[in-house]
Amino acid sequence: MSHPFETRPTSVPPALSGRPHTRTRLLPMGVAGAVALAAVGFGINSAVAAPSADAVIAEVYGGGGNSGSVLSNDFVELANAGQGSFDLSAYSVQYLPGAPTPASKWQATALTGSVAGGGRYLVQEAAGTGGTTALPTPDVTGAINMSGTTGTVALVSGTDPLTCVTAADCLADKRVKDLVGFGTALVREGSGPAAGASNTASVSRAASSADTDDNAADFTAGAPTPQNSGGTGGTPPTDPPTDPPTDPPTDPPGAVDAKIHDIQGDTRTSPLNGKAVKDVTGIVTGVRAYGSSQGFWVQDPKADDNPRTSEGVLVFTGSTAPTVKVGDSVSLSATVQEYYPGGQSSGIQSTTELTKAAVTVASSGNKLPAPVVLNDRGVPDAFVPSAGGGSIANLPLRPDAYGLDRYASLEGMNVQIGSSPVVGASDEYGEMWVTVKPEQNPTKRGGTLYTGYDEQNSGRLMVQSLIPTATQPFPVANVGDTLRGTTAGPLDYNQFAGTYTIAARTIGTVKSGGIKPEVTAKASGDQATVATYNVENLAPNNPQSKFTALAEGLVDNLRSPDVVALEEIQDNNGATDDGTVAADQTLTKLTDAIAKAGGPRYSWREIDPVNDKDGGEPGGNIRQAFLYNPARVGFTDIKGGDATTGITVTGSGGRTALSASPGRIAPNDPAWNNSRKPLAGQFTFRGKTLFVIANHFNSKGGDQALDSTFQPPVRSSEVQRNRQAILENDFVKQIEAKDSKAAVVVLGDLNDYQFSPAALGLTGNGKDLTDLVNELPVKERYSYVYEGNSQVLDHIMVSPRLAKNADYDVVHINAEFANQTSDHDPQIVRLKP
């Protein structure tokens, strides 16, 4: 796994419009069980940093002002475990959502003053709309809106926001003095996050302020006890005495009359954000009545004449089940809120919603407002306006010019699609992707092709279901299938995935498009076959069925390649972070499965990395490895290769060789920090030398999403990949300078597109290497499907001598299918060295 697709905690299933702040993303009702992580580098963490002997995070509370809370504000309390005063003036407290996406941003509150030896220091953060008791006078005040149930808080040297979104990267950042993950946080110290945080419970360190760098062990849940540097506080708050209950007022004080289109406004944010509104009327068009992210959608059947303003809105009820039904005519008094998961600076678009709503049902069984039909004619080809890198949040919507603006102008409204092609397979989260623009960059097998940074494909929509799975299971669909009939419901903005979603009240049926897993062509005896395959965090504790499926794919679909470059081979105990780096058990289990499937008895070569230095799932120590069939090819073993020694090129002409084989290219260069180092090997085929370099470049973590509030989005991860590409291109040029006829294959998961600066830099703009994916017909150029976009992340590149007779194939066996062994498709090339 390597793309910045959405990250989900293993213990928290997903739901429509899931939000990290006191809301969790849930599977459709009736689907139980834990779900697998779906992004590289995001996983169960057992990494640790150096324990702190002085300033530490002592207590974290994110439930302030939430339903059931007494305190009105979130807070972070620091403690000083040392004897002397600790100066905080150069520090900040920072927050990251519990399930960060690559687009997630840390939010920071700068600190002032100091914390005395044995003392406490109170950082007040954002207030919610509830709560009855203020915090003790804080030592510093911030505005971070933390989750009540899951998140990560760090004490950081400096005030610049951290940029890491994985545990390994954050704990490797020397600016992090202390870090606490709570709830189901993916970024945390030790064996697990601190458990038990809620709207009414904080997580706090023992009174001794001892820090063992294991959040699960160091923190316990209990009533929040905020205490400032003056010693005020430190005991649980209680509700103040109340007068006998009286009938509540019909409307909040100062509430203004508003129609839904007044609330939505003509931009992405509400002009009434934060204000109380009353007499908001409409018909209920959809109800989500399960999980902790419940609510319902209301639409005013009397639309205005402004195409920019939506007539629908989400009414968020939290963990309280809505009491309304579809077809109810309701009147609402509520507070308008723009909900930003991860904060406004995260780049994730907000959702306009009503909270703390008082609902009056006037009648039931009403006809729903006619749905807006989304089709090719109704959605513009262009995707999103540009703001020169700035925010588009307050730009007037142009629904006739941009697809994203069209969807924003319909946020919360009843929409409908007819029979639509499936362009992203259904998954374990109850999601699939369709397109309402079938002629927009179609692939050969029925998907939608991502062809450039300005070709985002505006027709893509996610579909999820509001229907309980016990009543109607979510359909299983592959790319190329058709979701037939009518699918209709409110148009939601799914902030967890970062995309517009039909929250389907009714959902169509799937008609198979008939695609099958591909089988590559048979090679001739004088062709060497070289393949690449990202096997998605393969570890010995994975189910045997995964090893069997991988083996069958290699033997049956790839026809047992002579050489296979594998990516994401984990160490012998997978994600357990105990210093283990060897992967012989992983590779033995895979090669045994291949032999059992009828394939050759492969040998392998790899280099164990330095523990926790190559990125990926913390503790997993992923690396590249070569499998090779000794009956067909030879491997030239040359001593000297290890995790930290860079190799060089020796000799010249036909005697050109690597200084070590296997070996790593420039492993100590900063380009490879927390990233996989290239693995180079020297092979022979029919007496001729073949150099193979296996890659797994750094992930896209940290990039802003295609539909980010900031346009065009910043692709910050490119900087590291571009440097990686330049270093490796230099190495390839060294080989080719020694032998102009050298046979070189560069391959693997580059985590970037064929048109990207990294890919172009690695090939020397096509002079030094040929990127073979560009030799395929345009409609066949993809190896991975993300959010309905079929795209290239994996590559095979060859030197000029090999390019003339290269027979290249992307073998589609995974990415387009609901049943996947890996999220990547393998690739193979048949060569005549």
Short mmCIF file of C-alpha atoms in Angstrom, two decimals, residues 207-549:
data_model
loop_
_atom_site.label_atom_id
_atom_site.label_comp_id
_atom_site.label_asym_id
_atom_site.label_seq_id
_atom_site.Cartn_x
_atom_site.Cartn_y
_atom_site.Cartn_z
CA ALA A 207 0.56 11.40 39.54
CA SER A 208 4.29 10.67 39.44
CA SER A 209 4.36 11.89 35.81
CA ALA A 210 6.45 8.82 34.95
CA ASP A 211 7.02 8.43 31.23
CA THR A 212 7.73 4.94 29.86
CA ASP A 213 6.82 5.93 26.29
CA ASP A 214 3.91 3.51 26.21
CA ASN A 215 0.67 5.49 26.02
CA ALA A 216 -1.50 2.48 26.85
CA ALA A 217 0.46 1.80 30.02
CA ASP A 218 1.16 5.39 31.11
CA PHE A 219 -2.38 6.79 30.84
CA THR A 220 -5.73 5.89 32.35
CA ALA A 221 -9.19 7.29 31.72
CA GLY A 222 -11.17 9.17 34.31
CA ALA A 223 -13.06 12.34 35.06
CA PRO A 224 -11.13 15.36 33.72
CA THR A 225 -9.07 17.20 36.36
CA PRO A 226 -7.63 20.35 34.74
CA GLN A 227 -5.04 22.17 36.84
CA ASN A 228 -3.13 25.35 36.03
CA SER A 229 0.35 26.47 37.09
CA GLY A 230 -1.10 28.23 40.11
CA GLY A 231 -2.47 24.97 41.47
CA THR A 232 -6.09 25.85 40.77
CA GLY A 233 -8.21 22.89 39.75
CA GLY A 234 -7.14 19.27 39.89
CA THR A 235 -10.52 17.88 40.92
CA PRO A 236 -13.34 16.63 38.70
CA PRO A 237 -15.91 19.32 37.83
CA THR A 238 -19.53 18.95 38.77
CA ASP A 239 -22.66 20.37 37.26
CA PRO A 240 -23.79 23.58 39.00
CA PRO A 241 -27.11 23.55 40.83
CA THR A 242 -30.04 23.99 38.50
CA ASP A 243 -33.48 25.39 38.96
CA PRO A 244 -36.43 23.06 38.60
CA PRO A 245 -36.92 22.19 34.95
CA THR A 246 -39.15 24.39 32.89
CA ASP A 247 -40.32 24.16 29.35
CA PRO A 248 -37.37 25.11 27.12
CA PRO A 249 -37.75 28.11 24.89
CA THR A 250 -38.88 27.29 21.39
CA ASP A 251 -35.94 29.06 19.80
CA PRO A 252 -32.38 29.84 20.90
CA PRO A 253 -31.81 33.41 22.04
CA GLY A 254 -30.97 35.67 19.14
CA ALA A 255 -31.95 33.09 16.55
CA VAL A 256 -32.71 34.41 13.08
CA ASP A 257 -35.29 33.13 10.66
CA ALA A 258 -33.55 31.26 7.85
CA LYS A 259 -34.26 29.15 4.83
CA ILE A 260 -31.85 26.35 4.01
CA HIS A 261 -30.50 28.24 1.02
CA ASP A 262 -29.76 31.17 3.35
CA ILE A 263 -27.77 28.81 5.55
CA GLN A 264 -25.85 27.24 2.68
CA GLY A 265 -25.07 30.50 0.89
CA ASP A 266 -23.39 30.69 -2.51
CA THR A 267 -19.91 29.56 -1.42
CA ARG A 268 -18.58 26.43 0.28
CA THR A 269 -19.05 27.99 3.72
CA SER A 270 -22.18 29.29 5.37
CA PRO A 271 -22.67 33.05 5.87
CA LEU A 272 -24.46 32.07 9.09
CA ASN A 273 -21.67 29.88 10.48
CA GLY A 274 -21.82 29.88 14.29
CA LYS A 275 -25.23 31.58 14.43
CA ALA A 276 -28.51 30.31 15.84
CA VAL A 277 -31.31 29.91 13.33
CA LYS A 278 -35.02 29.17 13.67
CA ASP A 279 -38.01 28.27 11.55
CA VAL A 280 -35.83 26.22 9.20
CA THR A 281 -38.30 24.06 7.31
CA GLY A 282 -38.07 21.17 4.91
CA ILE A 283 -38.71 17.50 4.15
CA VAL A 284 -36.50 14.74 5.56
CA THR A 285 -34.79 12.99 2.61
CA GLY A 286 -32.46 10.61 4.41
CA VAL A 287 -31.75 9.28 7.90
CA ARG A 288 -28.54 7.78 9.32
CA ALA A 289 -29.61 6.11 12.55
CA TYR A 290 -26.60 4.12 13.75
CA GLY A 291 -23.16 4.68 15.22
CA SER A 292 -21.83 7.87 16.78
CA SER A 293 -22.15 9.97 13.64
CA GLN A 294 -25.91 10.01 13.30
CA GLY A 295 -28.13 12.56 11.67
CA PHE A 296 -30.60 13.29 8.91
CA TRP A 297 -30.89 15.43 5.83
CA VAL A 298 -33.58 18.05 5.29
CA GLN A 299 -34.47 19.76 2.01
CA ASP A 300 -36.69 22.75 1.38
CA PRO A 301 -39.05 21.85 -1.48
CA LYS A 302 -39.44 25.57 -2.29
CA ALA A 303 -36.16 26.35 -3.99
CA ASP A 304 -34.85 29.82 -4.70
CA ASP A 305 -33.69 30.82 -8.17
CA ASN A 306 -29.95 30.84 -7.34
CA PRO A 307 -28.15 27.79 -8.78
CA ARG A 308 -25.24 28.35 -6.36
CA THR A 309 -27.25 27.73 -3.20
CA SER A 310 -28.17 24.27 -1.98
CA GLU A 311 -31.64 23.58 -0.63
CA GLY A 312 -30.49 20.66 1.54
CA VAL A 313 -28.54 20.41 4.77
CA LEU A 314 -27.30 17.76 7.21
CA VAL A 315 -28.68 17.86 10.75
CA PHE A 316 -26.05 16.26 12.96
CA THR A 317 -27.31 14.43 16.06
CA GLY A 318 -24.11 12.73 17.23
CA SER A 319 -24.71 9.46 19.06
CA THR A 320 -28.41 10.21 19.47
CA ALA A 321 -30.65 8.43 17.00
CA PRO A 322 -32.83 10.79 14.97
CA THR A 323 -36.52 10.60 15.82
CA VAL A 324 -37.64 11.65 12.34
CA LYS A 325 -38.44 9.53 9.29
CA VAL A 326 -37.96 10.04 5.59
CA GLY A 327 -40.94 12.06 4.35
CA ASP A 328 -41.45 13.98 7.58
CA SER A 329 -42.05 17.72 7.20
CA VAL A 330 -40.06 19.40 9.95
CA SER A 331 -39.30 22.79 11.44
CA LEU A 332 -35.92 23.29 13.09
CA SER A 333 -34.20 25.60 15.54
CA ALA A 334 -30.46 24.94 15.57
CA THR A 335 -26.94 26.29 15.38
CA VAL A 336 -25.11 26.47 12.05
CA GLN A 337 -21.68 24.88 11.97
CA GLU A 338 -18.98 24.41 9.36
CA TYR A 339 -17.42 21.12 10.30
CA TYR A 340 -13.72 20.76 9.38
CA PRO A 341 -12.18 17.40 10.29
CA GLY A 342 -8.65 18.13 11.46
CA GLY A 343 -9.31 21.85 11.57
CA GLN A 344 -9.67 24.53 8.95
CA SER A 345 -5.99 24.40 8.01
CA SER A 346 -6.18 20.70 7.09
CA GLY A 347 -7.27 21.46 3.55
CA ILE A 348 -10.21 19.08 3.81
CA GLN A 349 -13.43 20.76 2.73
CA SER A 350 -16.00 21.54 5.37
CA THR A 351 -19.59 20.39 5.63
CA THR A 352 -22.30 22.89 6.48
CA GLU A 353 -24.53 21.34 9.10
CA LEU A 354 -27.05 22.10 11.82
CA THR A 355 -26.27 21.06 15.39
CA LYS A 356 -28.15 21.08 18.69
CA ALA A 357 -31.36 21.04 16.74
CA ALA A 358 -34.84 21.25 18.24
CA VAL A 359 -37.13 19.45 15.81
CA THR A 360 -40.86 19.79 15.35
CA VAL A 361 -42.56 17.33 13.01
CA ALA A 362 -45.49 18.96 11.26
CA SER A 363 -46.60 15.98 9.16
CA SER A 364 -45.39 12.65 7.85
CA GLY A 365 -45.54 10.70 4.60
CA ASN A 366 -44.84 13.71 2.42
CA LYS A 367 -43.58 13.41 -1.12
CA LEU A 368 -39.86 14.02 -1.33
CA PRO A 369 -38.47 16.92 -3.34
CA ALA A 370 -37.73 15.76 -6.87
CA PRO A 371 -34.14 14.51 -7.05
CA VAL A 372 -31.55 16.35 -9.10
CA VAL A 373 -30.40 13.92 -11.77
CA LEU A 374 -26.63 13.78 -12.07
CA ASN A 375 -25.48 12.78 -15.54
CA ASP A 376 -22.96 13.63 -18.23
CA ARG A 377 -24.80 16.80 -19.27
CA GLY A 378 -25.36 18.03 -15.73
CA VAL A 379 -21.76 17.81 -14.49
CA PRO A 380 -19.07 20.01 -16.13
CA ASP A 381 -15.91 18.38 -17.44
CA ALA A 382 -13.61 20.78 -15.56
CA PHE A 383 -13.08 19.69 -11.97
CA VAL A 384 -12.23 22.63 -9.74
CA PRO A 385 -11.30 26.32 -9.94
CA SER A 386 -7.81 27.53 -9.14
CA ALA A 387 -7.03 29.96 -6.37
CA GLY A 388 -3.30 30.14 -7.02
CA GLY A 389 -2.66 27.77 -4.13
CA GLY A 390 -5.03 29.62 -1.82
CA SER A 391 -8.39 28.53 -0.46
CA ILE A 392 -11.46 28.22 -2.65
CA ALA A 393 -13.74 28.02 0.40
CA ASN A 394 -15.15 31.52 0.01
CA LEU A 395 -15.17 31.79 -3.76
CA PRO A 396 -18.67 32.02 -5.27
CA LEU A 397 -19.61 28.63 -6.64
CA ARG A 398 -19.70 28.18 -10.41
CA PRO A 399 -21.77 25.00 -10.82
CA ASP A 400 -21.98 25.47 -14.58
CA ALA A 401 -18.18 25.54 -14.92
CA TYR A 402 -16.70 23.05 -12.42
CA GLY A 403 -17.77 19.60 -11.30
CA LEU A 404 -16.72 20.13 -7.69
CA ASP A 405 -18.70 23.37 -7.58
CA ARG A 406 -21.70 21.57 -9.05
CA TYR A 407 -21.59 19.02 -6.26
CA ALA A 408 -21.03 21.72 -3.61
CA SER A 409 -24.13 23.56 -4.87
CA LEU A 410 -26.12 20.36 -4.22
CA GLU A 411 -24.64 19.50 -0.82
CA GLY A 412 -27.30 17.81 1.30
CA MET A 413 -29.86 17.71 -1.52
CA ASN A 414 -31.75 14.73 -2.87
CA VAL A 415 -29.90 13.51 -5.97
CA GLN A 416 -30.25 10.56 -8.30
CA ILE A 417 -28.11 8.68 -10.77
CA GLY A 418 -29.25 6.24 -13.41
CA SER A 419 -27.30 3.21 -14.57
CA SER A 420 -23.66 4.16 -14.06
CA PRO A 421 -20.33 2.42 -14.70
CA VAL A 422 -18.44 1.23 -11.64
CA VAL A 423 -14.94 2.74 -11.73
CA GLY A 424 -13.78 1.77 -8.24
CA ALA A 425 -14.56 -1.68 -6.83
CA SER A 426 -16.65 -2.12 -3.71
CA ASP A 427 -14.65 -2.60 -0.53
CA GLU A 428 -14.97 -3.78 3.05
CA TYR A 429 -16.10 -0.32 4.12
CA GLY A 430 -19.32 -0.47 2.09
CA GLU A 431 -18.13 1.91 -0.62
CA MET A 432 -17.86 1.87 -4.37
CA TRP A 433 -17.09 4.48 -7.01
CA VAL A 434 -19.13 5.20 -10.10
CA THR A 435 -18.91 7.80 -12.83
CA VAL A 436 -21.78 9.82 -14.24
CA LYS A 437 -19.59 10.69 -17.23
CA PRO A 438 -18.87 7.34 -18.93
CA GLU A 439 -16.98 8.92 -21.83
CA GLN A 440 -14.57 10.78 -19.57
CA ASN A 441 -11.14 9.17 -20.04
CA PRO A 442 -12.35 5.53 -20.11
CA THR A 443 -9.91 2.67 -19.69
CA LYS A 444 -9.98 -0.40 -21.87
CA ARG A 445 -11.64 -2.44 -19.11
CA GLY A 446 -14.28 0.07 -17.98
CA GLY A 447 -12.55 2.34 -15.48
CA THR A 448 -11.69 6.03 -15.57
CA LEU A 449 -8.10 6.93 -16.44
CA TYR A 450 -6.12 9.56 -14.55
CA THR A 451 -4.04 11.16 -17.30
CA GLY A 452 -2.67 14.34 -15.72
CA TYR A 453 -2.80 16.74 -12.81
CA ASP A 454 -5.51 18.75 -14.58
CA GLU A 455 -7.55 15.67 -15.53
CA GLN A 456 -9.13 14.82 -12.17
CA ASN A 457 -12.27 13.30 -13.77
CA SER A 458 -15.26 15.24 -12.51
CA GLY A 459 -17.78 12.43 -13.06
CA ARG A 460 -16.52 10.30 -10.17
CA LEU A 461 -18.80 9.85 -7.16
CA MET A 462 -18.69 7.54 -4.17
CA VAL A 463 -21.77 5.51 -3.31
CA GLN A 464 -22.56 4.33 0.21
CA SER A 465 -25.81 2.98 1.59
CA LEU A 466 -28.15 4.21 4.31
CA ILE A 467 -29.96 0.87 4.15
CA PRO A 468 -29.17 -1.58 7.00
CA THR A 469 -27.17 -4.49 5.59
CA ALA A 470 -29.57 -6.93 7.23
CA THR A 471 -32.24 -5.50 4.94
CA GLN A 472 -30.11 -5.12 1.82
CA PRO A 473 -26.41 -6.06 1.78
CA PHE A 474 -24.14 -3.60 0.04
CA PRO A 475 -23.58 -4.80 -3.51
CA VAL A 476 -20.28 -6.36 -4.55
CA ALA A 477 -18.92 -4.78 -7.71
CA ASN A 478 -15.77 -4.73 -9.83
CA VAL A 479 -14.52 -2.04 -12.16
CA GLY A 480 -16.34 -2.43 -15.47
CA ASP A 481 -19.59 -3.49 -13.82
CA THR A 482 -22.68 -1.29 -14.00
CA LEU A 483 -24.75 -0.07 -11.07
CA ARG A 484 -28.09 -0.45 -12.82
CA GLY A 485 -31.41 1.22 -12.15
CA THR A 486 -31.89 4.11 -9.76
CA THR A 487 -29.59 5.06 -6.91
CA ALA A 488 -30.86 8.05 -4.95
CA GLY A 489 -30.32 9.87 -1.69
CA PRO A 490 -28.77 12.99 -0.17
CA LEU A 491 -25.47 14.17 -1.61
CA ASP A 492 -23.07 14.07 1.32
CA TYR A 493 -19.49 15.25 1.56
CA ASN A 494 -17.59 12.30 2.97
CA GLN A 495 -14.80 14.07 4.78
CA PHE A 496 -13.02 10.89 5.79
CA ALA A 497 -12.48 9.91 2.17
CA GLY A 498 -12.51 13.52 1.00
CA THR A 499 -15.15 13.19 -1.67
CA TYR A 500 -18.80 13.74 -2.52
CA THR A 501 -20.91 10.70 -1.79
CA ILE A 502 -24.44 9.61 -2.51
CA ALA A 503 -25.82 8.48 0.84
CA ALA A 504 -28.10 6.05 -0.89
CA ARG A 505 -31.64 5.74 0.35
CA THR A 506 -32.29 3.43 -2.58
CA ILE A 507 -29.49 1.66 -4.41
CA GLY A 508 -29.39 -0.05 -7.77
CA THR A 509 -28.28 -3.56 -8.64
CA VAL A 510 -24.96 -4.63 -10.11
CA LYS A 511 -24.65 -6.04 -13.59
CA SER A 512 -21.32 -7.70 -14.23
CA GLY A 513 -19.08 -6.24 -16.90
CA GLY A 514 -17.36 -9.57 -17.18
CA ILE A 515 -13.75 -8.57 -16.55
CA LYS A 516 -11.49 -11.43 -15.51
CA PRO A 517 -8.02 -11.50 -13.96
CA GLU A 518 -5.52 -11.32 -16.79
CA VAL A 519 -2.89 -13.89 -17.74
CA THR A 520 0.25 -12.57 -19.37
CA ALA A 521 1.56 -13.93 -22.64
CA LYS A 522 3.97 -16.86 -22.62
CA ALA A 523 7.64 -15.98 -23.06
CA SER A 524 9.91 -17.63 -25.59
CA GLY A 525 12.91 -19.57 -24.35
CA ASP A 526 15.35 -16.80 -25.26
CA GLN A 527 13.42 -14.14 -23.36
CA ALA A 528 14.24 -13.28 -19.75
CA THR A 529 11.11 -12.34 -17.80
CA VAL A 530 11.34 -9.72 -15.04
CA ALA A 531 8.36 -8.69 -12.90
CA THR A 532 7.51 -6.30 -10.08
CA TYR A 533 4.82 -6.89 -7.46
CA ASN A 534 3.87 -4.85 -4.36
CA VAL A 535 2.61 -7.56 -2.02
CA GLU A 536 1.10 -5.16 0.54
CA ASN A 537 2.80 -5.61 3.90
CA LEU A 538 3.42 -9.34 3.59
CA ALA A 539 4.35 -10.93 6.92
CA PRO A 540 4.43 -14.53 8.22
CA ASN A 541 1.38 -13.91 10.40
CA ASN A 542 -0.75 -13.01 7.37
CA PRO A 543 -3.39 -15.63 6.54
CA GLN A 544 -2.10 -18.58 4.53
CA SER A 545 -4.77 -17.70 1.98
CA LYS A 546 -2.85 -14.52 1.12
CA PHE A 547 0.36 -16.43 0.47
CA THR A 548 -1.58 -18.93 -1.62
CA ALA A 549 -3.26 -16.21 -3.68
#
